[in-house]
PDB file of C-alpha atoms in Angstrom:
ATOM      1  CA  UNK A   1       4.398 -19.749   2.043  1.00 57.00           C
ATOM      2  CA  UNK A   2       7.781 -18.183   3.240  1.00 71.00           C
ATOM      3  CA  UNK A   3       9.620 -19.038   6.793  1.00 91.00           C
ATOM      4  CA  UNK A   4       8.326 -16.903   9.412  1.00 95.00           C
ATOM      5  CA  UNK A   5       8.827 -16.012  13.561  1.00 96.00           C
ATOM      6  CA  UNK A   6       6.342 -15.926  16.026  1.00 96.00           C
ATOM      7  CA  UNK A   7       6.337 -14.120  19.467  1.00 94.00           C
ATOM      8  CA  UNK A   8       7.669 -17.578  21.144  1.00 95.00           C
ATOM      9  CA  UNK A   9      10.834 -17.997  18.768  1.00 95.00           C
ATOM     10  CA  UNK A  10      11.560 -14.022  17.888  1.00 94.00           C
ATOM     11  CA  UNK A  11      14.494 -13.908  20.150  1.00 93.00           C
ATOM     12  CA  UNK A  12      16.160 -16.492  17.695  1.00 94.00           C
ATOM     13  CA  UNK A  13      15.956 -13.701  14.810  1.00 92.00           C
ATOM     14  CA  UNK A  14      18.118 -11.571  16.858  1.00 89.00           C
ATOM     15  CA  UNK A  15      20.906 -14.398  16.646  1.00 91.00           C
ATOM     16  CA  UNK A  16      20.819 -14.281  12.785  1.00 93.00           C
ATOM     17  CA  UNK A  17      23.627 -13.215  11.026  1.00 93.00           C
ATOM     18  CA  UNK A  18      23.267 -10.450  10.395  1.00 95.00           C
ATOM     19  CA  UNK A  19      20.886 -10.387  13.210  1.00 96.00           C
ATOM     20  CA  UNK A  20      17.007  -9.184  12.838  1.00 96.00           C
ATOM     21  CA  UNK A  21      16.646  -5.732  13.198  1.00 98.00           C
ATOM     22  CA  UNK A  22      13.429  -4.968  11.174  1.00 98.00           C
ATOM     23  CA  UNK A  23      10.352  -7.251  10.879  1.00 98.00           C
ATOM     24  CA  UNK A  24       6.892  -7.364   9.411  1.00 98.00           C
ATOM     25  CA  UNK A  25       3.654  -8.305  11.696  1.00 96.00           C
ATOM     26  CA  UNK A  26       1.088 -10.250   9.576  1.00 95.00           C
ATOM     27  CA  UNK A  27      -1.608 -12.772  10.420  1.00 96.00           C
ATOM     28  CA  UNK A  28      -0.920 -14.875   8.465  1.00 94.00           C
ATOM     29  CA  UNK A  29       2.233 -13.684   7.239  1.00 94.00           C
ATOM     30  CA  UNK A  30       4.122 -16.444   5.138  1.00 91.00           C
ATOM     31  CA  UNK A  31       3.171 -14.702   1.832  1.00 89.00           C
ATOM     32  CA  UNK A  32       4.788 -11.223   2.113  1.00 92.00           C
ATOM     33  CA  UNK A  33       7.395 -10.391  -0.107  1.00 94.00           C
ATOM     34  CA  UNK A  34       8.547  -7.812   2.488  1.00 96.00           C
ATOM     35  CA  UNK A  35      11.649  -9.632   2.945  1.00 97.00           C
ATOM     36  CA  UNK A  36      12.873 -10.135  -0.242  1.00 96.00           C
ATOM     37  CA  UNK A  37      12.163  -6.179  -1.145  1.00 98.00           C
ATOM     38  CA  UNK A  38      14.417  -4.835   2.215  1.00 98.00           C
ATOM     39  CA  UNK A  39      17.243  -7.748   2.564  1.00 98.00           C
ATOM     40  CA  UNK A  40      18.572  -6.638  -0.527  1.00 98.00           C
ATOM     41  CA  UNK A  41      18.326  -3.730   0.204  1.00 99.00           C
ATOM     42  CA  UNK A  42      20.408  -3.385   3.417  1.00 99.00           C
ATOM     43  CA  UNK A  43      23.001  -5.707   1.804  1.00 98.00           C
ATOM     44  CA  UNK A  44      23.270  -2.999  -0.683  1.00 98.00           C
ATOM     45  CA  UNK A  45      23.743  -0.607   1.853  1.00 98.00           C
ATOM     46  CA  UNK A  46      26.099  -2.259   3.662  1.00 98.00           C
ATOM     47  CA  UNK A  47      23.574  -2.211   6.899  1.00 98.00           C
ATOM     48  CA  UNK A  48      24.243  -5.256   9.810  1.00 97.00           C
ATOM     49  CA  UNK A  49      20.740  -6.433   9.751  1.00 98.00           C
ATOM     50  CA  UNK A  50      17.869  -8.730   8.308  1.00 98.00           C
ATOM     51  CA  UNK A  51      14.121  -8.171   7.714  1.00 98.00           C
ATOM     52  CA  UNK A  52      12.151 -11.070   9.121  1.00 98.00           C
ATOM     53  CA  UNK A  53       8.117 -12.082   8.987  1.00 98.00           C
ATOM     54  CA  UNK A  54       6.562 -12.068  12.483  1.00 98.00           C
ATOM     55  CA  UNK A  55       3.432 -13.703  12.451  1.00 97.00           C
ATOM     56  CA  UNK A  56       1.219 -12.540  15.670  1.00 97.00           C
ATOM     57  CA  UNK A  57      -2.203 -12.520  16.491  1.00 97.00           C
ATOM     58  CA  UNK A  58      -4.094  -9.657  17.933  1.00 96.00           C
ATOM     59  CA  UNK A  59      -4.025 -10.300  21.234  1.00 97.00           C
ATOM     60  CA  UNK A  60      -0.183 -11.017  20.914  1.00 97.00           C
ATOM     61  CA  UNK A  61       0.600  -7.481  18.805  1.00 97.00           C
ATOM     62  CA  UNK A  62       1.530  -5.834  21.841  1.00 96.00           C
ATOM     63  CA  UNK A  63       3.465  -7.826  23.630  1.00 97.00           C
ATOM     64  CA  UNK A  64       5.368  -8.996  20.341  1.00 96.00           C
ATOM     65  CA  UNK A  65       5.909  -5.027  19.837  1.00 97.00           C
ATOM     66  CA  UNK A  66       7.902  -4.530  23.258  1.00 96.00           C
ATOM     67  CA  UNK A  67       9.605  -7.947  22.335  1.00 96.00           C
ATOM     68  CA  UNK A  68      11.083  -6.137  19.314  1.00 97.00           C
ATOM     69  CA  UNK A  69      12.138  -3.486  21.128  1.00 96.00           C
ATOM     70  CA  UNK A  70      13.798  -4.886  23.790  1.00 96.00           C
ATOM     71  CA  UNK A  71      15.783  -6.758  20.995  1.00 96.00           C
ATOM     72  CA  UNK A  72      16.718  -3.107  19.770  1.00 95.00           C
ATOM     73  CA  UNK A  73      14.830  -3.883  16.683  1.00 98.00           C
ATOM     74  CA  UNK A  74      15.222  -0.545  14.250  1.00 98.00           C
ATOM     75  CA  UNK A  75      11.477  -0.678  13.168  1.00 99.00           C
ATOM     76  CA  UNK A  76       8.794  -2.903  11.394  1.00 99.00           C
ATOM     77  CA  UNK A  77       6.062  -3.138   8.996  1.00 98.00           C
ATOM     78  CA  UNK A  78       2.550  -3.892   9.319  1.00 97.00           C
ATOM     79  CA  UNK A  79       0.217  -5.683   7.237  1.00 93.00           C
ATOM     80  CA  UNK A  80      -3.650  -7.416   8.004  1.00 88.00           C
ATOM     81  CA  UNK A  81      -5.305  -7.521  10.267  1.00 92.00           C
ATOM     82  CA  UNK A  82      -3.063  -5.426  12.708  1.00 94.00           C
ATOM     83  CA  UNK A  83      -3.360  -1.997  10.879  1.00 92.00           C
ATOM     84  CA  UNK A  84      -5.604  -0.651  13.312  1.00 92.00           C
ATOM     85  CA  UNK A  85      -4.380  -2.188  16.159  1.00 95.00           C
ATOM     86  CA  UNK A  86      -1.106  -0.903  15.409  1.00 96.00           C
ATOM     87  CA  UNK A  87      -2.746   2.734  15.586  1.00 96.00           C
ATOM     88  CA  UNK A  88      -3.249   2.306  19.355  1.00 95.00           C
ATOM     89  CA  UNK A  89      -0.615   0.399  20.442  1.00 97.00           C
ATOM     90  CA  UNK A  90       2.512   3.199  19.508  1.00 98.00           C
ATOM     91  CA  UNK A  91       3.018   6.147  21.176  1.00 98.00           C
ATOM     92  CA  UNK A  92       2.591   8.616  18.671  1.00 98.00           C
ATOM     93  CA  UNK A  93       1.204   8.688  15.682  1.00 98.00           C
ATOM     94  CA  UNK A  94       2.052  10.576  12.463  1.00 96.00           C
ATOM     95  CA  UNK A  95      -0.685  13.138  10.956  1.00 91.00           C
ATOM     96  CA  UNK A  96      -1.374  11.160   7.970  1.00 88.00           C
ATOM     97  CA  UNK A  97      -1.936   7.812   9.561  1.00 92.00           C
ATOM     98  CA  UNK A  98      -3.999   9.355  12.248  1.00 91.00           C
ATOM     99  CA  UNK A  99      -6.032  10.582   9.596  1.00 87.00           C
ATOM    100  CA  UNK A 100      -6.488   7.056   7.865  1.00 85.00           C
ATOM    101  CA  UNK A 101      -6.676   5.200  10.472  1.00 86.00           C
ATOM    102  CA  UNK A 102      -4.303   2.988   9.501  1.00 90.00           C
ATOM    103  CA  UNK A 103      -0.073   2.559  10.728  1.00 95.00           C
ATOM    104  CA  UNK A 104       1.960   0.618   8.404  1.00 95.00           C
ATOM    105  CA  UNK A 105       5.468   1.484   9.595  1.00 98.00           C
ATOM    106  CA  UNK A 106       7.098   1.913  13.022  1.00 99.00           C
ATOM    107  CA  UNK A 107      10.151   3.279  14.006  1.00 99.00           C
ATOM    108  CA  UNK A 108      11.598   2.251  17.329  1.00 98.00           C
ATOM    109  CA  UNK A 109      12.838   6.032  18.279  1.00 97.00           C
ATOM    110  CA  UNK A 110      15.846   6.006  20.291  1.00 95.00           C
ATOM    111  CA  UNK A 111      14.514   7.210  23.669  1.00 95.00           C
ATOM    112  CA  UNK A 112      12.361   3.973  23.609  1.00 94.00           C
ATOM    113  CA  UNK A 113       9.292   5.501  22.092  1.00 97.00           C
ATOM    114  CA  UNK A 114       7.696   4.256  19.084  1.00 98.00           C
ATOM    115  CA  UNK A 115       6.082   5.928  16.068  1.00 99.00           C
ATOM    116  CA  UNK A 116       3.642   5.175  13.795  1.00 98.00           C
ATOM    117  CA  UNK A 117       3.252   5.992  10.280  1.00 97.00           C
ATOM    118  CA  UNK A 118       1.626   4.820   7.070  1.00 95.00           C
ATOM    119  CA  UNK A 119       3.839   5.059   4.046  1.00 95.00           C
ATOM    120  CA  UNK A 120       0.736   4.003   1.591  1.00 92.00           C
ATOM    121  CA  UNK A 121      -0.231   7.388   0.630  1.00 92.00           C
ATOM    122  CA  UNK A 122       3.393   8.344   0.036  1.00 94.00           C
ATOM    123  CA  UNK A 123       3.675   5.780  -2.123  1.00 95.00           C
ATOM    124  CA  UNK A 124       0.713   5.555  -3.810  1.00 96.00           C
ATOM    125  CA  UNK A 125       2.299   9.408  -4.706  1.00 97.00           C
ATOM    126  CA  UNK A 126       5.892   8.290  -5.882  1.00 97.00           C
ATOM    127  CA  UNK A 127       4.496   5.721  -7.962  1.00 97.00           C
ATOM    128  CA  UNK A 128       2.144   7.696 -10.255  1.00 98.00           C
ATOM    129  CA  UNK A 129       5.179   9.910 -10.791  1.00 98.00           C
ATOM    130  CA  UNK A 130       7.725   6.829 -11.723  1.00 97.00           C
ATOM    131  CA  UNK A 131       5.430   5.296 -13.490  1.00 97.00           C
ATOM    132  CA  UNK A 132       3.400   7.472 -15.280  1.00 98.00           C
ATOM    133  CA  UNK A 133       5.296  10.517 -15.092  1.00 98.00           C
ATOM    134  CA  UNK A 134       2.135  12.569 -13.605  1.00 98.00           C
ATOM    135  CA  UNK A 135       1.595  14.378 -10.540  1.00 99.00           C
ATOM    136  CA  UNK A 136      -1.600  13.609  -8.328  1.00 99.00           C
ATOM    137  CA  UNK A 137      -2.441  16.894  -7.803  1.00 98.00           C
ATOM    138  CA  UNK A 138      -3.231  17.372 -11.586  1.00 99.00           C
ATOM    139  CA  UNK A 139      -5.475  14.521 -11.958  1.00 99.00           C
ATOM    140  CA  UNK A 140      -8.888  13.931 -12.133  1.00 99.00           C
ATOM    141  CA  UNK A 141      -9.070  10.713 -10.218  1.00 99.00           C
ATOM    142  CA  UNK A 142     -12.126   7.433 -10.046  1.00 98.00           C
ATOM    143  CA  UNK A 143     -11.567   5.081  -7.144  1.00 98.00           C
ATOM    144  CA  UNK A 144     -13.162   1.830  -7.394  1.00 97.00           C
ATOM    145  CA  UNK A 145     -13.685   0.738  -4.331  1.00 93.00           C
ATOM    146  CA  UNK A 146     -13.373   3.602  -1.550  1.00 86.00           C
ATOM    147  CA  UNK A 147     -14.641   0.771   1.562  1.00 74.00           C
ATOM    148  CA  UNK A 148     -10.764   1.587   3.220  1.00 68.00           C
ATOM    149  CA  UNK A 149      -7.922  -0.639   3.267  1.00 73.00           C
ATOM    150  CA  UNK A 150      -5.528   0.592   0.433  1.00 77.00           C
ATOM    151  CA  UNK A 151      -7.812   1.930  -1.281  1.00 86.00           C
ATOM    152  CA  UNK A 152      -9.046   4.230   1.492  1.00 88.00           C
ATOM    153  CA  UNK A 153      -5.319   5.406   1.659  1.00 88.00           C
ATOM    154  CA  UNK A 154      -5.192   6.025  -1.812  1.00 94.00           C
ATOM    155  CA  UNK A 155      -8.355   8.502  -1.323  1.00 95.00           C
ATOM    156  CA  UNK A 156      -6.609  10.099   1.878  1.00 93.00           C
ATOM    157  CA  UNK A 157      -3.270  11.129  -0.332  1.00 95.00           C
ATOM    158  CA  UNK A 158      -4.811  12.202  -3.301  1.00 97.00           C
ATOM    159  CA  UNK A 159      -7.109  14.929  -1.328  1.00 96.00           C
ATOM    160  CA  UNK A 160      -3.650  15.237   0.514  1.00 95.00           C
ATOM    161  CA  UNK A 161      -1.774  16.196  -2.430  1.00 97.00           C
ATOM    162  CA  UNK A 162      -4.961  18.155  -3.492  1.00 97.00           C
ATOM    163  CA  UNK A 163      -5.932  16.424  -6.844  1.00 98.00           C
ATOM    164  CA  UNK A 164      -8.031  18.056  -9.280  1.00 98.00           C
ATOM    165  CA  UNK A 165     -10.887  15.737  -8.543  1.00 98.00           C
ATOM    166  CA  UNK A 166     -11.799  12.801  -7.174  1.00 98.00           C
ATOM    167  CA  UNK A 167     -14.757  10.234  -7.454  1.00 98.00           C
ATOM    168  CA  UNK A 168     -15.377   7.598  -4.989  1.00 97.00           C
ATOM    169  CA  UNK A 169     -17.899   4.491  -5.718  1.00 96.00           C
ATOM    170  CA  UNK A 170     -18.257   1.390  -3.714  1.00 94.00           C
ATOM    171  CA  UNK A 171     -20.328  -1.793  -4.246  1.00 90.00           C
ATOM    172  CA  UNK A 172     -22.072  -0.676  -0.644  1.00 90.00           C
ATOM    173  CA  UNK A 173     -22.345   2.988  -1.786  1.00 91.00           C
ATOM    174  CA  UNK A 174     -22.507   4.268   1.857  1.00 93.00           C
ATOM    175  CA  UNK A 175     -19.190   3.412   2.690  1.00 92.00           C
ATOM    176  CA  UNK A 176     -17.865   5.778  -0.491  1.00 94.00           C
ATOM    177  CA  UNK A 177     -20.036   8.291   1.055  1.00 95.00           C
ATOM    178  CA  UNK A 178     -18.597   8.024   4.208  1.00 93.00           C
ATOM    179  CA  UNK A 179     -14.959   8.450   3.198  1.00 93.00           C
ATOM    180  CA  UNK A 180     -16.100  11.421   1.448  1.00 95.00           C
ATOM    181  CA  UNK A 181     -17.695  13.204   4.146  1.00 94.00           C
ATOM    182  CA  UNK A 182     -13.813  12.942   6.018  1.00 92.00           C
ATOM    183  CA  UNK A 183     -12.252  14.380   2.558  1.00 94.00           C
ATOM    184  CA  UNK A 184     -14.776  17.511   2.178  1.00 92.00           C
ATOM    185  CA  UNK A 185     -12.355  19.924   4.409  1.00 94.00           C
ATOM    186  CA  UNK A 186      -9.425  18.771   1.995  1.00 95.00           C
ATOM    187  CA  UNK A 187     -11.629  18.640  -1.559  1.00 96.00           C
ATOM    188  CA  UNK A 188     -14.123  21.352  -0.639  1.00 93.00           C
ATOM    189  CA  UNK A 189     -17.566  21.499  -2.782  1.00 91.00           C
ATOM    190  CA  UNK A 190     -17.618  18.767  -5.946  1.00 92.00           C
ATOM    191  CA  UNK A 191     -13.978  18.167  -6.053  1.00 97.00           C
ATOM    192  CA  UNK A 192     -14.976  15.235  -3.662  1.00 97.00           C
ATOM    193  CA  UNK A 193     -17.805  13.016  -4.639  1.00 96.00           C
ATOM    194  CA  UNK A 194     -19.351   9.570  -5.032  1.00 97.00           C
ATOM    195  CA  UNK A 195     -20.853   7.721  -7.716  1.00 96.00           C
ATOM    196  CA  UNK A 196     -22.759   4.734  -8.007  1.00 96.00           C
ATOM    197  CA  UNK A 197     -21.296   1.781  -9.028  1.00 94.00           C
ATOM    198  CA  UNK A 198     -23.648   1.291 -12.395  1.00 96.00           C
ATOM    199  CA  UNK A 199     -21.876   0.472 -15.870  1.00 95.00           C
ATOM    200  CA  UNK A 200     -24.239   3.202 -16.870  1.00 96.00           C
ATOM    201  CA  UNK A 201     -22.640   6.138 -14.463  1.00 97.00           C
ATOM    202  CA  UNK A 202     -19.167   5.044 -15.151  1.00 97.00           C
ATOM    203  CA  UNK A 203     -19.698   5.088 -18.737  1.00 97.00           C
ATOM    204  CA  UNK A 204     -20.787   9.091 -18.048  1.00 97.00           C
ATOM    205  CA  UNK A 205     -17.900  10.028 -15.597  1.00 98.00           C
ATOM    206  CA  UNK A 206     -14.982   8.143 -17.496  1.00 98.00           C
ATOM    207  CA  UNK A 207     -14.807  10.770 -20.081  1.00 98.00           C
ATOM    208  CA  UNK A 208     -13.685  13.098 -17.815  1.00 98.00           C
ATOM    209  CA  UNK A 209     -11.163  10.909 -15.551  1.00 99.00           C
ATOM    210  CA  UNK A 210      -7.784  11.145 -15.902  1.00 99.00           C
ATOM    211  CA  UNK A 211      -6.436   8.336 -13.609  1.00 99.00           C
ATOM    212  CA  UNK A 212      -8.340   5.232 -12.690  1.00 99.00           C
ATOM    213  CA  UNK A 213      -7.813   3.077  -9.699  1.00 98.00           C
ATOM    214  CA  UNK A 214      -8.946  -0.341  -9.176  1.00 96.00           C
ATOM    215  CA  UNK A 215      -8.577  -0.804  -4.976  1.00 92.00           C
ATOM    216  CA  UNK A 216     -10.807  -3.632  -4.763  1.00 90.00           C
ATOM    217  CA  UNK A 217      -9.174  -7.581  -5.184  1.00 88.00           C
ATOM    218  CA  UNK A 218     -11.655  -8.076  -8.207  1.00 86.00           C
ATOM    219  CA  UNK A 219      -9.332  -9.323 -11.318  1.00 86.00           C
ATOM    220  CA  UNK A 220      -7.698 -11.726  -9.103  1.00 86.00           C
ATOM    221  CA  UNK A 221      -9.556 -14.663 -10.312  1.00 86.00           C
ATOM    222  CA  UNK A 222     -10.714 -15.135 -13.615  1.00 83.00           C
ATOM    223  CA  UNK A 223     -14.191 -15.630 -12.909  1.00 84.00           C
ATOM    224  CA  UNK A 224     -14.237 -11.857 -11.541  1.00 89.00           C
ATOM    225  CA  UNK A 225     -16.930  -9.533 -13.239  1.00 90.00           C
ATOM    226  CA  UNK A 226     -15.716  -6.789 -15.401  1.00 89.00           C
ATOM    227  CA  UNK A 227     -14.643  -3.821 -13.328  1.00 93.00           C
ATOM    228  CA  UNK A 228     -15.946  -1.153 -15.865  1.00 94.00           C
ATOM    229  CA  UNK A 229     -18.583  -1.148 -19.150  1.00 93.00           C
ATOM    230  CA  UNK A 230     -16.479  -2.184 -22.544  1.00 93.00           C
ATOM    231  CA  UNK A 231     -15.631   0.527 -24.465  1.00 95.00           C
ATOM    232  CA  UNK A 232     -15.027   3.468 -22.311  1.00 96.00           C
ATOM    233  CA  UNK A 233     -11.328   3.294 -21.698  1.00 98.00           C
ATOM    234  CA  UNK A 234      -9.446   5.355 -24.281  1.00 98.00           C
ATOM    235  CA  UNK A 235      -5.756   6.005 -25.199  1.00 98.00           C
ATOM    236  CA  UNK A 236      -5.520   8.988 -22.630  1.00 98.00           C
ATOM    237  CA  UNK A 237      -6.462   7.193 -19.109  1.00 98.00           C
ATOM    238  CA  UNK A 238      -4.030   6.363 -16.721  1.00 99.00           C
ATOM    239  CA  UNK A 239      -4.839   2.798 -15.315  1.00 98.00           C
ATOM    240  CA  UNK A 240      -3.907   1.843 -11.925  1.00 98.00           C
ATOM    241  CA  UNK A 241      -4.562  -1.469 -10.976  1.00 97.00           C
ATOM    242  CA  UNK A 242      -3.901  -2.290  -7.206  1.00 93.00           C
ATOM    243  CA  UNK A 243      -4.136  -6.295  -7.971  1.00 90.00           C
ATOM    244  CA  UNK A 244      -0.553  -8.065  -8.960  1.00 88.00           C
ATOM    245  CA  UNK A 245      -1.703 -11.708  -8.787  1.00 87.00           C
ATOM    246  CA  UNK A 246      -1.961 -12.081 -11.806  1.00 91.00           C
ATOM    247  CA  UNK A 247       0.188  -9.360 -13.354  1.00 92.00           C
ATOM    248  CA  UNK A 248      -2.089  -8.608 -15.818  1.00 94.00           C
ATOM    249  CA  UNK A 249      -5.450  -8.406 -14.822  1.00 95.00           C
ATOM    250  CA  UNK A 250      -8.281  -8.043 -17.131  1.00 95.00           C
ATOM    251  CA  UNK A 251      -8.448  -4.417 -16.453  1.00 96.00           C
ATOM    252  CA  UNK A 252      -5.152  -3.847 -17.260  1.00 97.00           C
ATOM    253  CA  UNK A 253      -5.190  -5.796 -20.243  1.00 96.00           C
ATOM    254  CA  UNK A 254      -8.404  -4.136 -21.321  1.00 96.00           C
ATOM    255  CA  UNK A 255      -6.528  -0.867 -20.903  1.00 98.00           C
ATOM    256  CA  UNK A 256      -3.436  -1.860 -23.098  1.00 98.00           C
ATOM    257  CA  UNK A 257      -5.783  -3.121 -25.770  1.00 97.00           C
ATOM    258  CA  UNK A 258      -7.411   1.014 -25.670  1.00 97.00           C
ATOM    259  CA  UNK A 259      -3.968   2.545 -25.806  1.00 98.00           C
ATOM    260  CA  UNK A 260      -4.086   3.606 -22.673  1.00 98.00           C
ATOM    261  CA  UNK A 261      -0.727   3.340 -19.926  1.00 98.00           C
ATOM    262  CA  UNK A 262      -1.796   0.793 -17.452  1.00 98.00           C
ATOM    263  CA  UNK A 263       0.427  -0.413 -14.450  1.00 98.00           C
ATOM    264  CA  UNK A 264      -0.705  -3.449 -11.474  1.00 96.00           C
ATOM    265  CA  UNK A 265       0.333  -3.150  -7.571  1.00 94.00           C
ATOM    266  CA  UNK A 266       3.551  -4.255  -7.690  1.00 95.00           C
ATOM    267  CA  UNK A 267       5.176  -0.508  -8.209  1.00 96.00           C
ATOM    268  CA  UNK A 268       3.523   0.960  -5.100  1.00 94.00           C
ATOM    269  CA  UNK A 269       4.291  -2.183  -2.836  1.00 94.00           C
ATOM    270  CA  UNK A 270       8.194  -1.125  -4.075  1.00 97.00           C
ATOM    271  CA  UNK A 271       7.440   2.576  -3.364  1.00 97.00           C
ATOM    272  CA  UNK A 272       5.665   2.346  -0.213  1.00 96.00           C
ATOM    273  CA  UNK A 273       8.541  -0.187   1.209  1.00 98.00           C
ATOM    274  CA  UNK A 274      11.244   2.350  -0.149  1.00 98.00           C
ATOM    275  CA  UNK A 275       9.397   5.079   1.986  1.00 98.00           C
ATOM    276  CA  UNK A 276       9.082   3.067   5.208  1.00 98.00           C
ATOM    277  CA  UNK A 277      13.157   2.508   4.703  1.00 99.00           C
ATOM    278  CA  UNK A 278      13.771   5.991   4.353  1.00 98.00           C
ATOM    279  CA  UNK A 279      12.253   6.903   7.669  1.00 98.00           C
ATOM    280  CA  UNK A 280      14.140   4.219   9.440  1.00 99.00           C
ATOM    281  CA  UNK A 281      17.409   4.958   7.831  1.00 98.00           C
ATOM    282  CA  UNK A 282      16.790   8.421   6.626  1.00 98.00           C
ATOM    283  CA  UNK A 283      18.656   7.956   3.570  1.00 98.00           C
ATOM    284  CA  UNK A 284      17.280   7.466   0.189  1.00 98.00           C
ATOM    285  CA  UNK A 285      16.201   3.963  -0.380  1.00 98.00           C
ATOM    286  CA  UNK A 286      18.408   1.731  -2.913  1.00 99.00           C
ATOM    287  CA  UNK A 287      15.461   1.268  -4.941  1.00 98.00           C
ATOM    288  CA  UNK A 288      17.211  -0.750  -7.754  1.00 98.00           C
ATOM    289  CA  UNK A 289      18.044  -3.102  -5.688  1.00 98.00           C
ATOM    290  CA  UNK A 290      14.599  -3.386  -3.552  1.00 98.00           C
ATOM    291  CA  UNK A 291      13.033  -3.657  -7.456  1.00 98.00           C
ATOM    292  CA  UNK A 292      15.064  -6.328  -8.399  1.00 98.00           C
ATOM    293  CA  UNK A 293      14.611  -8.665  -4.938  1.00 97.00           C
ATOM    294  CA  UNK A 294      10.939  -8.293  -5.419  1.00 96.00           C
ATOM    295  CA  UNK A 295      10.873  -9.305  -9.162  1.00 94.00           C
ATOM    296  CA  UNK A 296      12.713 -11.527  -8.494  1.00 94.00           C
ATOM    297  CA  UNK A 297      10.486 -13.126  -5.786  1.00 92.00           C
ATOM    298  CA  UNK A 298       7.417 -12.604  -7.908  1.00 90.00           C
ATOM    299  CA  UNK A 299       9.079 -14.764 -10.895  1.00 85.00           C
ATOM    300  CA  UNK A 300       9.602 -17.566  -8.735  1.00 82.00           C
ATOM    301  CA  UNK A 301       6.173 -17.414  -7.430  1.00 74.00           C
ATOM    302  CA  UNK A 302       4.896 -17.836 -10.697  1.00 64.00           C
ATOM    303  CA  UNK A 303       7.043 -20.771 -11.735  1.00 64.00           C
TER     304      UNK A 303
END
């Protein structure tokens, strides 16, 4: 666990030098590696100001919010459980996180007024293009695990963006079908659907899947069941697993034994932090440098 403010000490961040401009809001908080993504980033953009971790509860998420930006903070982040409350506690919201439900990112405008965005779909989008080289729009994509959370964001973007296809399926099937029913204006007819989560239906769809995404936690302990039936992964899927403790999940070492490309969360944690700096800076994000601070962090974790 990593040093963190709460609503009663945040007016000591503002004393740091350089002094706390941009935070994250977490309950609990101590394990974000947030901090160690944007400080090196600012430093490498010569910008007067540290990221801290704000730990609030819910009932403290507004008040904490007008703390911040009385302190002229620039803008923050936001991670579980205050997602949703975040939604209705800003005064505007952006198009894509109204849709999702969701705000990860605020910017503290300057005429006092904040704004609310959610910079998971956006990078969910970068990231299959730096990593794989692909654009969403041309894939045929199975989500496992379409309940919400990032993986509900993940569904929003890729009907965003348009994809050629995209499967849902859900331990509790009726929440896949639910997220589907919001897509069908974006994915109209079978470009949107659902599919049990049976080895025996994945084994049918996988042949024609392009991209596979893992949005569940499931591969973060060993004693997890497999994700998918043995032998259907093949040297032409895309793997995206949203897990990155441990690095290499069984997924995505199943998929490197097939020949298939295979990647875990950590890219789209960089990419989605890159995109919330860009809207508070709007400048490109020094993303060698945020990619560095957070493998950095994630080695000494493991040691």
């Amino acid at each position: 666990m990593f040093p963190f403010y709460t609503l009663q000490n945040i007016q000591s961040a503002a004393r740091l030098s350089p002094p706390a401009r941009l935070a994250v809001f977490g309950d609990p908080v101590g394990h974000s590696l947030s901090p160690q993504m944007h400080n090196p980033a600012l430093a490498a953009c010569g910008i007067e100001a540290s990221y801290v971790r704000l730990q609030v509860k819910t009932e403290e998420f507004l008040p904490a919010l007008r703390a911040l930006r009385e302190l002229r903070f620039i803008g923050a982040n936001v991670t579980i459980p205050h997602k949703f409350t975040a939604l209705d506690s800003v005064d505007e919201v952006g198009p894509a996180a109204r849709r999702l439900g969701a705000v990860n990112t605020i910017l503290f405008r300057p005429d006092g007024t904040t704004l609310g965005r959610n910079s998971d779909g956006p990078g969910f989008v970068r990231t299959i293009q730096e990593e794989f080289q692909a654009e969403v729009r041309d894939l045929r994509i199975l989500l496992l695990g379409a309940g919400g959370g990032a993986g509900g964001a993940v569904a929003v973007q890729s009907a965003l963006e348009g994809c050629r296809q995209l499967v849902l399926t859900n331990r509790t099937e009726s929440k896949a079908r639910t997220l589907a029913a919001t897509l069908g204006d974006l994915l109209p007819g079978d470009r949107c659907r659902t599919l049990p989560w049976t080895a025996e239906a994945l084994a049918q769809a996988l042949p024609d899947i392009d991209l596979i995404i893992n949005g569940t936690s499931l591969g973060m302990s060993p004693d997890d069941p497999p994700l998918l039936p043995a032998g259907c992964l093949t040297k032409d899927h895309l793997v995206y697993d949203m897990v990155y403790k441990p690095l290499v999940t069984p997924l995505i070492a199943t998929a490197l034994a097939a020949g298939a490309k295979a990647i875990n969360g950590l890219p789209m944690l960089l990419w989605q932090g890159a995109q919330s700096f860009e809207w508070w800076f709007e400048r490109p994000a020094p993303v060698d440098a945020m990619r560095a601070g957070l493998n950095a962090a994630v080695s000494s974790a493991a040691r």
